Coordinates of N, CA and C and ligand atoms in Angstrom, one line a residue:
M358 N -53.1 -6.6 31.7 CA -54.0 -5.6 31.2 C -53.8 -5.4 29.7
S359 N -52.6 -5.0 29.3 CA -52.3 -4.8 27.9 C -52.4 -6.2 27.2
E360 N -52.0 -7.3 27.8 CA -52.1 -8.6 27.2 C -53.6 -8.9 26.8
D361 N -54.5 -8.5 27.7 CA -55.9 -8.8 27.4 C -56.4 -7.9 26.2
L362 N -56.0 -6.7 26.2 CA -56.3 -5.8 25.1 C -55.8 -6.3 23.8
L363 N -54.5 -6.7 23.8 CA -53.9 -7.2 22.6 C -54.6 -8.5 22.1
H364 N -55.0 -9.3 23.1 CA -55.7 -10.5 22.8 C -57.1 -10.2 22.1
Q365 N -57.7 -9.2 22.7 CA -59.0 -8.7 22.1 C -58.8 -8.2 20.6
I366 N -57.7 -7.5 20.4 CA -57.5 -7.0 19.1 C -57.3 -8.1 18.1
A367 N -56.5 -9.1 18.5 CA -56.2 -10.3 17.7 C -57.5 -11.0 17.4
R368 N -58.4 -11.1 18.4 CA -59.6 -11.8 18.2 C -60.5 -11.1 17.2
C369 N -60.5 -9.7 17.3 CA -61.4 -8.9 16.4 C -60.9 -9.0 15.0
V370 N -59.6 -9.1 14.8 CA -59.0 -9.3 13.4 C -59.5 -10.6 12.9
E371 N -59.4 -11.6 13.8 CA -59.7 -13.0 13.4 C -61.2 -13.1 12.9
V372 N -62.1 -12.4 13.7 CA -63.5 -12.6 13.3 C -64.0 -11.5 12.4
G373 N -63.1 -10.5 12.1 CA -63.4 -9.5 11.1 C -64.2 -8.4 11.7
K374 N -64.1 -8.1 12.9 CA -64.8 -7.0 13.6 C -64.0 -5.7 13.4
S375 N -64.3 -4.8 12.4 CA -63.5 -3.6 12.1 C -63.7 -2.5 13.2
D376 N -64.9 -2.2 13.4 CA -65.2 -1.1 14.4 C -66.5 -1.2 15.0
A377 N -66.9 -0.3 15.9 CA -68.1 -0.4 16.6 C -69.3 -0.4 15.7
Q378 N -69.2 0.4 14.6 CA -70.4 0.5 13.7 C -70.6 -0.7 12.8
A379 N -69.6 -1.5 12.7 CA -69.6 -2.6 11.7 C -70.7 -3.6 12.2
K380 N -71.5 -4.0 11.2 CA -72.6 -5.0 11.5 C -72.1 -6.4 11.5
Y381 N -70.9 -6.6 11.0 CA -70.3 -8.0 10.9 C -69.2 -8.1 12.0
P382 N -69.2 -9.2 12.7 CA -70.1 -10.3 12.7 C -71.3 -10.0 13.5
P383 N -72.5 -10.4 13.1 CA -73.7 -10.0 13.8 C -73.7 -10.2 15.3
A384 N -73.1 -11.2 15.8 CA -73.0 -11.5 17.2 C -72.3 -10.4 18.0
M385 N -71.5 -9.6 17.3 CA -70.7 -8.6 18.0 C -71.2 -7.2 17.7
A386 N -72.5 -7.1 17.2 CA -73.0 -5.8 16.8 C -72.9 -4.8 18.1
G387 N -72.5 -3.6 17.8 CA -72.4 -2.6 18.9 C -71.2 -2.7 19.8
Q388 N -70.4 -3.7 19.7 CA -69.2 -3.9 20.5 C -68.1 -3.2 19.8
P389 N -67.0 -2.7 20.6 CA -65.9 -2.1 19.9 C -65.2 -3.1 19.0
G390 N -64.5 -2.6 18.0 CA -63.8 -3.4 17.1 C -62.3 -3.0 17.1
V391 N -61.6 -3.5 16.0 CA -60.2 -3.3 15.9 C -59.9 -1.8 16.1
S392 N -60.6 -0.9 15.4 CA -60.3 0.5 15.4 C -60.3 1.1 16.8
E393 N -61.3 0.8 17.5 CA -61.4 1.4 18.9 C -60.4 0.8 19.8
L394 N -60.2 -0.6 19.7 CA -59.3 -1.2 20.6 C -57.8 -0.8 20.4
V395 N -57.5 -0.6 19.1 CA -56.1 -0.2 18.8 C -55.9 1.2 19.4
Q396 N -57.0 2.1 19.3 CA -56.9 3.4 19.8 C -56.7 3.4 21.3
Q397 N -57.5 2.5 21.9 CA -57.4 2.3 23.4 C -56.0 1.8 23.8
A398 N -55.4 0.9 23.1 CA -54.1 0.5 23.4 C -53.1 1.6 23.3
L399 N -53.2 2.4 22.2 CA -52.3 3.5 22.0 C -52.5 4.5 23.2
D400 N -53.7 4.8 23.6 CA -54.0 5.7 24.7 C -53.4 5.2 26.0
Q401 N -53.3 3.8 26.1 CA -52.7 3.3 27.3 C -51.2 3.1 27.2
A402 N -50.6 3.7 26.1 CA -49.2 3.7 25.9 C -48.6 2.3 25.6
V403 N -49.4 1.4 25.1 CA -48.9 0.1 24.6 C -48.1 0.4 23.4
P404 N -46.8 0.0 23.3 CA -46.0 0.3 22.1 C -46.6 -0.2 20.8
A405 N -46.6 0.6 19.8 CA -47.2 0.3 18.5 C -46.7 -1.0 17.9
E406 N -45.4 -1.3 18.2 CA -44.8 -2.5 17.7 C -45.5 -3.7 18.3
R407 N -45.9 -3.6 19.6 CA -46.6 -4.7 20.2 C -48.0 -4.9 19.7
I408 N -48.6 -3.7 19.4 CA -50.0 -3.8 18.9 C -50.0 -4.5 17.6
L409 N -49.0 -4.1 16.8 CA -48.9 -4.7 15.4 C -48.6 -6.2 15.5
K410 N -47.6 -6.6 16.3 CA -47.2 -8.0 16.4 C -48.1 -8.9 17.2
E411 N -48.4 -8.5 18.4 CA -49.2 -9.4 19.3 C -50.7 -9.2 19.1
G412 N -51.1 -8.1 18.4 CA -52.6 -7.9 18.2 C -52.9 -8.2 16.8
L413 N -52.6 -7.2 15.9 CA -53.1 -7.3 14.5 C -52.5 -8.6 13.8
T414 N -51.1 -8.7 13.8 CA -50.5 -9.8 13.0 C -50.9 -11.2 13.6
A415 N -51.0 -11.2 15.0 CA -51.4 -12.5 15.6 C -52.8 -12.9 15.1
G416 N -53.7 -12.0 15.0 CA -55.1 -12.3 14.6 C -55.0 -12.8 13.2
M417 N -54.2 -12.2 12.3 CA -54.1 -12.5 10.9 C -53.5 -13.9 10.8
S418 N -52.5 -14.3 11.7 CA -51.9 -15.6 11.6 C -52.9 -16.7 12.0
T419 N -53.8 -16.4 13.0 CA -54.8 -17.4 13.4 C -55.7 -17.6 12.2
I420 N -56.2 -16.6 11.5 CA -57.2 -16.8 10.4 C -56.4 -17.5 9.3
G421 N -55.1 -17.2 9.1 CA -54.3 -17.8 8.1 C -54.3 -19.3 8.2
V422 N -54.1 -19.8 9.5 CA -54.0 -21.2 9.7 C -55.4 -21.8 9.5
K423 N -56.5 -21.1 9.9 CA -57.8 -21.7 9.6 C -58.1 -21.7 8.1
F424 N -57.6 -20.7 7.4 CA -57.8 -20.7 5.9 C -57.2 -21.9 5.3
R425 N -55.9 -22.1 5.8 CA -55.1 -23.3 5.2 C -55.9 -24.6 5.5
N426 N -56.5 -24.7 6.7 CA -57.1 -25.9 7.1 C -58.6 -26.0 6.6
N427 N -59.0 -25.1 5.7 CA -60.4 -25.1 5.2 C -61.4 -24.9 6.3
E428 N -61.1 -24.3 7.4 CA -62.1 -24.0 8.5 C -62.8 -22.7 8.2
V429 N -62.1 -21.8 7.5 CA -62.8 -20.6 7.0 C -62.5 -20.4 5.5
F430 N -63.2 -19.5 4.9 CA -63.1 -19.3 3.4 C -62.9 -17.9 3.0
V431 N -62.7 -17.6 1.7 CA -62.3 -16.2 1.3 C -63.2 -15.1 1.9
P432 N -64.5 -15.2 2.0 CA -65.3 -14.1 2.6 C -64.8 -13.7 4.0
E433 N -64.6 -14.8 4.8 CA -64.2 -14.5 6.2 C -62.8 -13.9 6.2
V434 N -61.9 -14.4 5.4 CA -60.5 -13.8 5.3 C -60.6 -12.4 4.9
L435 N -61.5 -12.1 3.9 CA -61.6 -10.7 3.5 C -62.1 -9.8 4.6
M436 N -63.0 -10.2 5.4 CA -63.4 -9.4 6.6 C -62.3 -9.2 7.5
A437 N -61.5 -10.3 7.7 CA -60.3 -10.1 8.6 C -59.3 -9.1 8.1
A438 N -59.1 -9.2 6.7 CA -58.2 -8.2 6.1 C -58.7 -6.8 6.3
R439 N -60.0 -6.6 6.1 CA -60.6 -5.3 6.3 C -60.3 -4.7 7.7
A440 N -60.5 -5.6 8.7 CA -60.3 -5.3 10.1 C -58.9 -4.9 10.3
M441 N -58.0 -5.7 9.7 CA -56.5 -5.5 9.9 C -56.2 -4.1 9.3
H442 N -56.8 -3.7 8.2 CA -56.5 -2.4 7.6 C -56.9 -1.3 8.5
K443 N -58.1 -1.5 9.2 CA -58.5 -0.4 10.1 C -57.5 -0.2 11.2
G444 N -56.9 -1.3 11.7 CA -55.9 -1.2 12.7 C -54.7 -0.5 12.2
M445 N -54.3 -0.9 11.0 CA -53.0 -0.4 10.5 C -53.2 1.1 10.2
A446 N -54.4 1.6 9.9 CA -54.6 3.0 9.6 C -54.4 3.8 10.9
K447 N -54.8 3.2 12.1 CA -54.5 3.9 13.3 C -53.1 3.9 13.7
L448 N -52.3 2.9 13.4 CA -50.9 2.8 13.7 C -50.1 3.7 12.8
R449 N -50.6 4.0 11.6 CA -49.8 4.8 10.6 C -49.4 6.1 11.2
A450 N -50.3 6.7 12.0 CA -50.0 8.0 12.6 C -48.8 7.9 13.5
V451 N -48.6 6.8 14.1 CA -47.5 6.6 15.1 C -46.2 6.3 14.3
F452 N -46.3 5.5 13.3 CA -45.1 5.1 12.6 C -44.6 6.1 11.6
V453 N -45.5 7.0 11.1 CA -45.1 7.9 10.0 C -45.1 9.3 10.4
D454 N -43.9 10.0 10.2 CA -43.7 11.4 10.5 C -43.6 12.1 9.2
D455 N -44.7 12.7 8.7 CA -44.7 13.3 7.4 C -43.7 14.5 7.3
S456 N -43.2 15.0 8.4 CA -42.3 16.2 8.3 C -40.9 15.8 8.1
M457 N -40.6 14.5 8.2 CA -39.2 14.0 8.0 C -38.6 14.3 6.6
P458 N -37.3 14.7 6.5 CA -36.8 14.8 5.1 C -36.8 13.5 4.4
S459 N -37.1 13.5 3.1 CA -37.2 12.2 2.4 C -35.8 11.6 2.1
R460 N -35.8 10.2 2.3 CA -34.5 9.5 2.0 C -34.5 9.1 0.5
G461 N -35.6 9.3 -0.2 CA -35.7 8.9 -1.6 C -37.0 8.3 -1.9
T462 N -37.2 7.9 -3.2 CA -38.6 7.4 -3.5 C -38.5 5.9 -3.8
I463 N -39.5 5.2 -3.4 CA -39.6 3.8 -3.7 C -41.0 3.5 -4.3
V464 N -41.1 2.9 -5.4 CA -42.3 2.5 -6.0 C -42.6 1.1 -5.5
M465 N -43.8 0.9 -4.9 CA -44.2 -0.4 -4.4 C -45.4 -1.0 -5.0
G466 N -45.5 -2.3 -5.2 CA -46.7 -2.9 -5.7 C -46.7 -4.4 -5.5
T467 N -47.9 -5.0 -5.6 CA -48.0 -6.5 -5.6 C -48.1 -6.9 -7.1
V468 N -47.4 -8.0 -7.4 CA -47.2 -8.3 -8.9 C -48.5 -8.8 -9.5
E469 N -48.4 -8.8 -10.8 CA -49.6 -9.2 -11.6 C -50.3 -10.5 -11.2
G470 N -51.6 -10.5 -11.1 CA -52.3 -11.7 -10.7 C -52.5 -11.9 -9.2
D471 N -51.9 -11.1 -8.4 CA -51.9 -11.2 -7.0 C -52.6 -10.1 -6.3
M472 N -53.6 -10.5 -5.5 CA -54.5 -9.5 -4.8 C -54.1 -9.2 -3.3
H473 N -53.1 -9.9 -2.8 CA -52.7 -9.8 -1.4 C -52.0 -8.4 -1.2
D474 N -52.5 -7.7 -0.3 CA -51.8 -6.4 0.0 C -51.5 -6.0 1.4
I475 N -51.8 -6.9 2.3 CA -51.6 -6.5 3.8 C -50.1 -6.4 4.1
G476 N -49.4 -7.4 3.7 CA -47.9 -7.4 3.9 C -47.3 -6.2 3.2
K477 N -47.7 -6.0 1.9 CA -47.1 -4.9 1.1 C -47.4 -3.6 1.8
N478 N -48.7 -3.4 2.3 CA -49.0 -2.2 2.9 C -48.2 -1.9 4.2
L479 N -47.9 -3.0 4.9 CA -47.1 -2.9 6.1 C -45.7 -2.4 5.8
V480 N -45.2 -3.0 4.7 CA -43.8 -2.6 4.3 C -43.9 -1.1 3.8
C481 N -44.9 -0.7 3.1 CA -45.1 0.7 2.7 C -45.1 1.6 3.9
M482 N -45.9 1.2 4.9 CA -46.0 2.1 6.1 C -44.7 2.2 6.9
M483 N -44.0 1.1 7.0 CA -42.7 1.2 7.7 C -41.6 1.9 6.9
L484 N -41.7 1.8 5.6 CA -40.7 2.6 4.8 C -41.0 4.1 4.9
E485 N -42.3 4.4 4.9 CA -42.6 5.8 5.1 C -42.1 6.3 6.4
G486 N -42.3 5.4 7.5 CA -41.8 5.8 8.8 C -40.3 6.0 8.8
A487 N -39.6 5.3 7.9 CA -38.2 5.4 7.9 C -37.7 6.6 7.0
G488 N -38.7 7.3 6.5 CA -38.4 8.6 5.7 C -38.4 8.4 4.2
W489 N -38.9 7.3 3.7 CA -39.0 7.1 2.2 C -40.4 7.7 1.7
K490 N -40.3 8.3 0.5 CA -41.5 8.6 -0.1 C -42.0 7.4 -0.9
V491 N -43.2 6.9 -0.6 CA -43.7 5.7 -1.2 C -44.7 6.0 -2.2
V492 N -44.5 5.4 -3.4 CA -45.5 5.5 -4.5 C -46.1 4.1 -4.6
D493 N -47.3 4.0 -4.0 CA -48.0 2.6 -3.9 C -48.8 2.4 -5.2
L494 N -48.4 1.4 -6.0 CA -49.2 1.1 -7.2 C -50.4 0.2 -6.9
G495 N -50.4 -0.4 -5.7 CA -51.6 -1.3 -5.4 C -51.3 -2.8 -5.7
V496 N -52.4 -3.5 -6.0 CA -52.2 -4.9 -6.3 C -52.4 -5.2 -7.8
D497 N -52.1 -6.5 -8.1 CA -52.3 -7.0 -9.5 C -51.7 -6.0 -10.5
C498 N -50.4 -5.7 -10.3 CA -49.7 -4.7 -11.2 C -49.0 -5.4 -12.3
A499 N -49.3 -5.1 -13.5 CA -48.6 -5.6 -14.7 C -47.2 -5.0 -14.8
P500 N -46.3 -5.7 -15.4 CA -44.9 -5.2 -15.6 C -44.9 -3.8 -16.1
Q501 N -45.8 -3.5 -17.1 CA -45.8 -2.2 -17.7 C -46.1 -1.1 -16.7
K502 N -47.0 -1.4 -15.7 CA -47.3 -0.4 -14.7 C -46.1 0.0 -13.9
F503 N -45.2 -1.0 -13.6 CA -44.0 -0.6 -12.9 C -43.1 0.2 -13.8
A504 N -43.0 -0.3 -15.1 CA -42.1 0.4 -16.0 C -42.5 1.9 -16.2
D505 N -43.8 2.1 -16.3 CA -44.3 3.5 -16.4 C -44.0 4.3 -15.1
A506 N -44.1 3.7 -14.0 CA -43.9 4.4 -12.7 C -42.4 4.8 -12.6
V507 N -41.5 3.9 -13.0 CA -40.0 4.2 -12.8 C -39.7 5.3 -13.8
R508 N -40.3 5.4 -14.9 CA -40.1 6.5 -15.9 C -40.5 7.8 -15.2
Q509 N -41.7 7.7 -14.5 CA -42.2 9.0 -13.9 C -41.4 9.4 -12.7
H510 N -40.6 8.5 -12.1 CA -39.9 8.8 -10.8 C -38.4 8.4 -11.0
P511 N -37.7 9.2 -11.8 CA -36.3 8.8 -12.2 C -35.5 8.7 -10.9
G512 N -34.7 7.6 -10.8 CA -33.8 7.4 -9.7 C -34.5 6.6 -8.5
C513 N -35.8 6.3 -8.7 CA -36.5 5.6 -7.6 C -36.0 4.2 -7.5
A514 N -36.2 3.6 -6.3 CA -36.1 2.1 -6.1 C -37.4 1.5 -6.3
V515 N -37.5 0.2 -6.4 CA -38.8 -0.5 -6.5 C -38.9 -1.7 -5.6
G516 N -40.1 -1.9 -5.0 CA -40.3 -3.1 -4.2 C -41.5 -3.9 -4.7
L517 N -41.2 -5.2 -4.9 CA -42.3 -6.1 -5.5 C -42.7 -7.1 -4.4
S518 N -44.0 -7.2 -4.2 CA -44.5 -8.2 -3.3 C -45.3 -9.3 -4.0
A519 N -45.2 -10.5 -3.5 CA -46.0 -11.6 -4.0 C -46.3 -12.6 -2.9
L520 N -47.5 -13.1 -2.8 CA -47.9 -14.1 -1.7 C -48.2 -15.4 -2.3
L521 N -48.3 -15.6 -3.6 CA -48.7 -16.8 -4.2 C -47.5 -17.4 -5.0
T522 N -47.4 -18.8 -4.9 CA -46.3 -19.4 -5.7 C -46.6 -19.3 -7.2
T523 N -47.9 -19.1 -7.5 CA -48.3 -18.9 -8.9 C -48.0 -17.5 -9.4
T524 N -47.9 -16.5 -8.6 CA -47.6 -15.2 -9.0 C -46.2 -14.7 -8.8
M525 N -45.5 -15.4 -7.9 CA -44.1 -14.9 -7.7 C -43.3 -15.0 -9.0
V526 N -43.6 -15.9 -9.9 CA -42.9 -16.0 -11.1 C -43.1 -14.8 -12.0
N527 N -44.1 -14.0 -11.7 CA -44.3 -12.7 -12.5 C -43.3 -11.7 -12.1
M528 N -42.5 -12.0 -11.0 CA -41.4 -11.0 -10.7 C -40.4 -10.8 -11.8
K529 N -40.0 -12.0 -12.4 CA -39.0 -11.9 -13.4 C -39.3 -11.0 -14.6
P530 N -40.5 -11.2 -15.3 CA -40.8 -10.2 -16.3 C -41.0 -8.8 -15.8
T531 N -41.4 -8.7 -14.6 CA -41.6 -7.3 -14.1 C -40.2 -6.6 -13.9
I532 N -39.2 -7.4 -13.4 CA -37.9 -6.8 -13.2 C -37.3 -6.5 -14.5
E533 N -37.5 -7.4 -15.5 CA -37.0 -7.1 -16.9 C -37.6 -5.8 -17.4
A534 N -38.9 -5.6 -17.2 CA -39.5 -4.4 -17.8 C -39.0 -3.1 -17.0
I535 N -38.8 -3.3 -15.7 CA -38.2 -2.1 -15.0 C -36.8 -1.8 -15.4
Q536 N -36.0 -2.8 -15.6 CA -34.6 -2.5 -16.0 C -34.5 -2.0 -17.4
T537 N -35.5 -2.4 -18.3 CA -35.5 -1.8 -19.6 C -35.9 -0.3 -19.6
A538 N -36.8 0.0 -18.7 CA -37.3 1.4 -18.6 C -36.3 2.3 -17.9
Q539 N -35.6 1.7 -16.9 CA -34.6 2.5 -16.2 C -33.5 1.6 -15.7
P540 N -32.4 1.4 -16.5 CA -31.4 0.4 -16.2 C -30.8 0.8 -14.8
D541 N -30.3 -0.3 -14.1 CA -29.7 -0.2 -12.8 C -30.6 0.2 -11.6
T542 N -31.9 0.1 -11.9 CA -32.8 0.4 -10.8 C -32.7 -0.7 -9.7
V543 N -32.6 -0.2 -8.4 CA -32.6 -1.2 -7.3 C -34.0 -1.8 -7.1
V544 N -34.1 -3.1 -7.2 CA -35.4 -3.7 -7.1 C -35.3 -4.8 -5.9
L545 N -36.2 -4.5 -4.9 CA -36.3 -5.5 -3.8 C -37.5 -6.4 -4.0
V546 N -37.4 -7.6 -3.6 CA -38.5 -8.5 -3.6 C -38.8 -9.1 -2.2
G547 N -40.1 -9.4 -2.0 CA -40.5 -10.0 -0.7 C -41.8 -10.6 -0.8
G548 N -42.3 -11.2 0.3 CA -43.5 -11.9 0.4 C -43.3 -13.3 0.8
A549 N -44.3 -13.9 1.5 CA -44.1 -15.2 2.1 C -43.4 -16.3 1.3
P550 N -43.7 -16.5 0.0 CA -43.0 -17.6 -0.7 C -41.6 -17.3 -1.2
V551 N -41.3 -16.0 -1.2 CA -40.0 -15.5 -1.8 C -38.8 -15.8 -0.9
T552 N -37.7 -16.2 -1.6 CA -36.5 -16.5 -0.8 C -35.3 -15.7 -1.5
G553 N -34.2 -15.7 -0.8 CA -33.0 -15.1 -1.3 C -32.6 -15.7 -2.6
D554 N -32.6 -17.1 -2.7 CA -32.2 -17.8 -3.9 C -33.1 -17.4 -5.1
F555 N -34.4 -17.3 -4.8 CA -35.4 -16.9 -5.8 C -35.1 -15.5 -6.3
A556 N -34.8 -14.6 -5.4 CA -34.5 -13.2 -5.7 C -33.3 -13.2 -6.7
R557 N -32.3 -14.0 -6.4 CA -31.1 -14.0 -7.3 C -31.6 -14.6 -8.7
Q558 N -32.4 -15.6 -8.7 CA -32.8 -16.2 -10.0 C -33.6 -15.2 -10.9
V559 N -34.4 -14.4 -10.3 CA -35.2 -13.5 -11.1 C -34.5 -12.1 -11.3
G560 N -33.3 -12.0 -10.8 CA -32.5 -10.8 -11.1 C -32.8 -9.6 -10.3
A561 N -33.3 -9.9 -9.0 CA -33.6 -8.7 -8.1 C -32.3 -8.3 -7.5
S562 N -32.3 -7.1 -7.0 CA -31.1 -6.6 -6.2 C -31.0 -7.2 -4.9
G563 N -32.2 -7.6 -4.3 CA -32.1 -8.3 -3.0 C -33.5 -8.7 -2.5
F564 N -33.5 -9.5 -1.5 CA -34.7 -10.0 -0.9 C -34.8 -9.6 0.6
A565 N -36.0 -9.1 1.0 CA -36.1 -8.8 2.4 C -37.3 -9.6 3.0
P566 N -37.1 -10.2 4.1 CA -38.2 -11.1 4.7 C -39.3 -10.3 5.4
D567 N -39.0 -9.1 5.7 CA -40.0 -8.3 6.5 C -39.7 -6.8 6.3
P568 N -40.6 -5.9 6.9 CA -40.4 -4.5 6.6 C -39.0 -3.9 7.1
Q569 N -38.6 -4.4 8.3 CA -37.3 -3.8 8.8 C -36.2 -4.3 7.9
G570 N -36.3 -5.5 7.4 CA -35.3 -6.0 6.4 C -35.3 -5.2 5.2
A571 N -36.4 -4.8 4.7 CA -36.5 -3.9 3.5 C -35.8 -2.6 3.7
I572 N -36.0 -2.0 4.9 CA -35.4 -0.7 5.2 C -33.9 -0.8 5.2
E573 N -33.4 -1.9 5.9 CA -32.0 -2.1 6.1 C -31.3 -2.4 4.7
L574 N -32.0 -3.2 3.9 CA -31.4 -3.6 2.6 C -31.3 -2.4 1.7
L575 N -32.4 -1.6 1.7 CA -32.3 -0.4 0.9 C -31.1 0.5 1.3
E576 N -30.9 0.7 2.6 CA -29.8 1.5 3.0 C -28.5 0.9 2.5
Q577 N -28.4 -0.4 2.7 CA -27.1 -1.1 2.2 C -26.9 -0.9 0.7
L578 N -27.9 -1.2 0.0 CA -27.8 -1.2 -1.5 C -27.5 0.2 -2.0
L579 N -28.2 1.2 -1.4 CA -28.0 2.6 -1.9 C -26.6 3.2 -1.4
T580 N -26.2 2.7 -0.2 CA -24.8 3.1 0.2 C -23.8 2.6 -0.7
A581 N -24.0 1.3 -1.1 CA -23.0 0.6 -1.9 C -23.0 1.2 -3.3
A582 N -24.1 1.8 -3.8 CA -24.2 2.2 -5.2 C -23.3 3.4 -5.5
Ligands
LIG1173 CO1 -54.7 -15.8 0.3 N1 -53.4 -17.3 0.2 N2 -55.5 -16.4 -1.4 N3 -56.0 -14.4 0.5 N4 -54.0 -15.6 2.0 C1 -52.4 -17.3 1.3 C2 -51.1 -16.5 0.8 C3 -52.1 -18.8 1.4 C4 -50.7 -19.2 2.0 C5 -53.2 -19.4 2.3 C6 -53.1 -20.9 2.5 O1 -52.6 -21.3 3.6 N5 -53.5 -21.8 1.7 C7 -52.3 -19.3 0.0 C8 -51.1 -19.3 -1.0 C9 -50.6 -20.7 -1.3 C10 -49.4 -20.6 -2.2 O2 -49.4 -20.0 -3.2 N6 -48.4 -21.4 -1.8 C11 -53.4 -18.4 -0.5 C12 -54.4 -18.6 -1.5 C13 -54.2 -20.0 -2.2 C14 -55.3 -17.7 -2.0 C15 -56.3 -17.9 -3.1 C16 -55.8 -18.5 -4.4 C17 -57.5 -18.6 -2.5 C18 -58.7 -18.9 -3.4 O3 -59.2 -18.0 -4.0 N7 -59.0 -20.1 -3.5 C19 -56.7 -16.4 -3.4 C20 -55.8 -15.7 -4.5 C21 -56.3 -14.3 -4.8 C22 -55.2 -13.6 -5.7 O4 -54.3 -13.0 -5.1 N8 -55.3 -13.8 -7.0 C23 -56.5 -15.8 -2.1 C24 -57.2 -14.7 -1.6 C25 -57.0 -14.1 -0.4 C26 -57.9 -13.0 0.2 C27 -58.3 -12.0 -0.9 C28 -59.1 -13.6 0.8 C29 -57.0 -12.4 1.3 C30 -56.1 -11.2 0.9 C31 -56.7 -9.9 1.4 C32 -55.7 -8.8 1.2 O5 -54.5 -8.9 1.2 N9 -56.3 -7.6 1.1 C33 -56.0 -13.5 1.6 C34 -55.2 -13.7 2.8 C35 -55.4 -12.6 3.8 C36 -54.3 -14.7 2.9 C37 -53.5 -15.1 4.2 C38 -54.5 -15.8 5.2 C39 -52.9 -14.0 5.0 C40 -51.9 -13.1 4.2 C41 -51.5 -12.0 5.0 O6 -52.0 -10.9 4.8 N10 -50.6 -12.2 6.0 C42 -52.4 -16.1 3.7 C43 -52.1 -17.2 4.6 C44 -50.9 -16.8 5.5 O7 -50.1 -16.0 5.2 N11 -50.9 -17.4 6.7 C45 -53.0 -16.4 2.3 C46 -50.2 -11.1 6.9 C47 -49.0 -10.3 6.3 C48 -48.6 -9.3 7.4 O8 -48.0 -11.1 6.0 O9 -48.3 -10.9 3.5 O10 -46.6 -12.5 4.4 P1 -47.3 -11.2 4.6 O11 -46.3 -10.0 4.5 C49 -45.1 -10.0 5.4 C50 -43.9 -10.6 4.7 O12 -44.2 -11.6 3.7 C51 -43.1 -9.4 4.2 O13 -43.4 -8.4 5.1 C52 -44.8 -8.6 5.6 C53 -44.8 -8.2 7.0 O14 -44.0 -9.0 7.8 N12 -43.4 -8.9 2.8 C54 -42.4 -8.2 2.2 C55 -44.5 -8.9 2.0 N13 -44.2 -8.2 0.9 C56 -42.9 -7.7 1.0 C57 -42.2 -7.0 0.1 C58 -40.9 -6.6 0.5 C59 -40.3 -7.1 1.7 C60 -41.1 -7.8 2.6 O15 -40.0 -5.9 -0.2 C61 -40.5 -5.3 -1.4

């Protein structure tokens, strides 16, 4: 039963069906979309982690493979991303408890030239769920934007995301600008093309492959500091 629902969620992400009101894709007009199906899964007590992994992320992976193979193009992927965001908004209420005491502040953003924000938003949501106050600068953030933010939030950590091999190189000047603005700032880096070796090369404090890794690494780095 829940497998079927999770499969439907994945399919709706893949085809970009956000909610029942959405006119796209025309063949699914009037049918429930990601928003309703995620709510249905939550109502049926399907764990949020499963909804994220086997529903939302699974759908995104399928469209990712099609994108790589030139079977779909940017407009279709944008619709899938919009549907994914709708589902993540529903899950936020489960993952995030606004009444928790704050563990500290982290400034998050996708580096200059890069418009990908789904992974970064997931990391933001999970960090909030773990008690961090997240200042989300969004996408395509120039080094100066991060430098200004760390000045405004003394003592904060920073998380940089990049999804493109052409934009991950912008992490180095960004880290330099952050360290000039606030020396010894803890800076985490992540995103599909980023590795631990690359993190060391660009002078990051550490690399996390996924949201849980980011939470654990922050704990380690701040305990060690
Ligand atoms: Co783009 N895109 N894209 N894209 N896109 C990729 C990344 C690509 C791999 C597709 C492919 O197979 N060819 C490829 C990059 C190739 C490369 O550089 N090696 C690519 C390309 C080429 C492009 C364009 C250049 C395409 C074009 O225009 N011709 C263009 C560039 C635009 C730009 O940024 N300037 C482009 C555009 C887009 C869309 C706008 C259409 C859309 C983004 C919408 C959005 O984000 N709002 C899009 C998407 C959706 C993708 C794919 C299909 C999916 C990415 C995604 O959201 N994954 C992607 C292919 C793929 O990954 N299979 C692709 C799901 C997400 C949950 O995973 O983002 O990896 P991910 O995040 C993970 C981890 O990486 C980690 O945690 C997350 C959760 O586990 N993580 C962190 C991320 N940030 C972290 C930070 C941390 C720690 C962990 O600490 C701070």
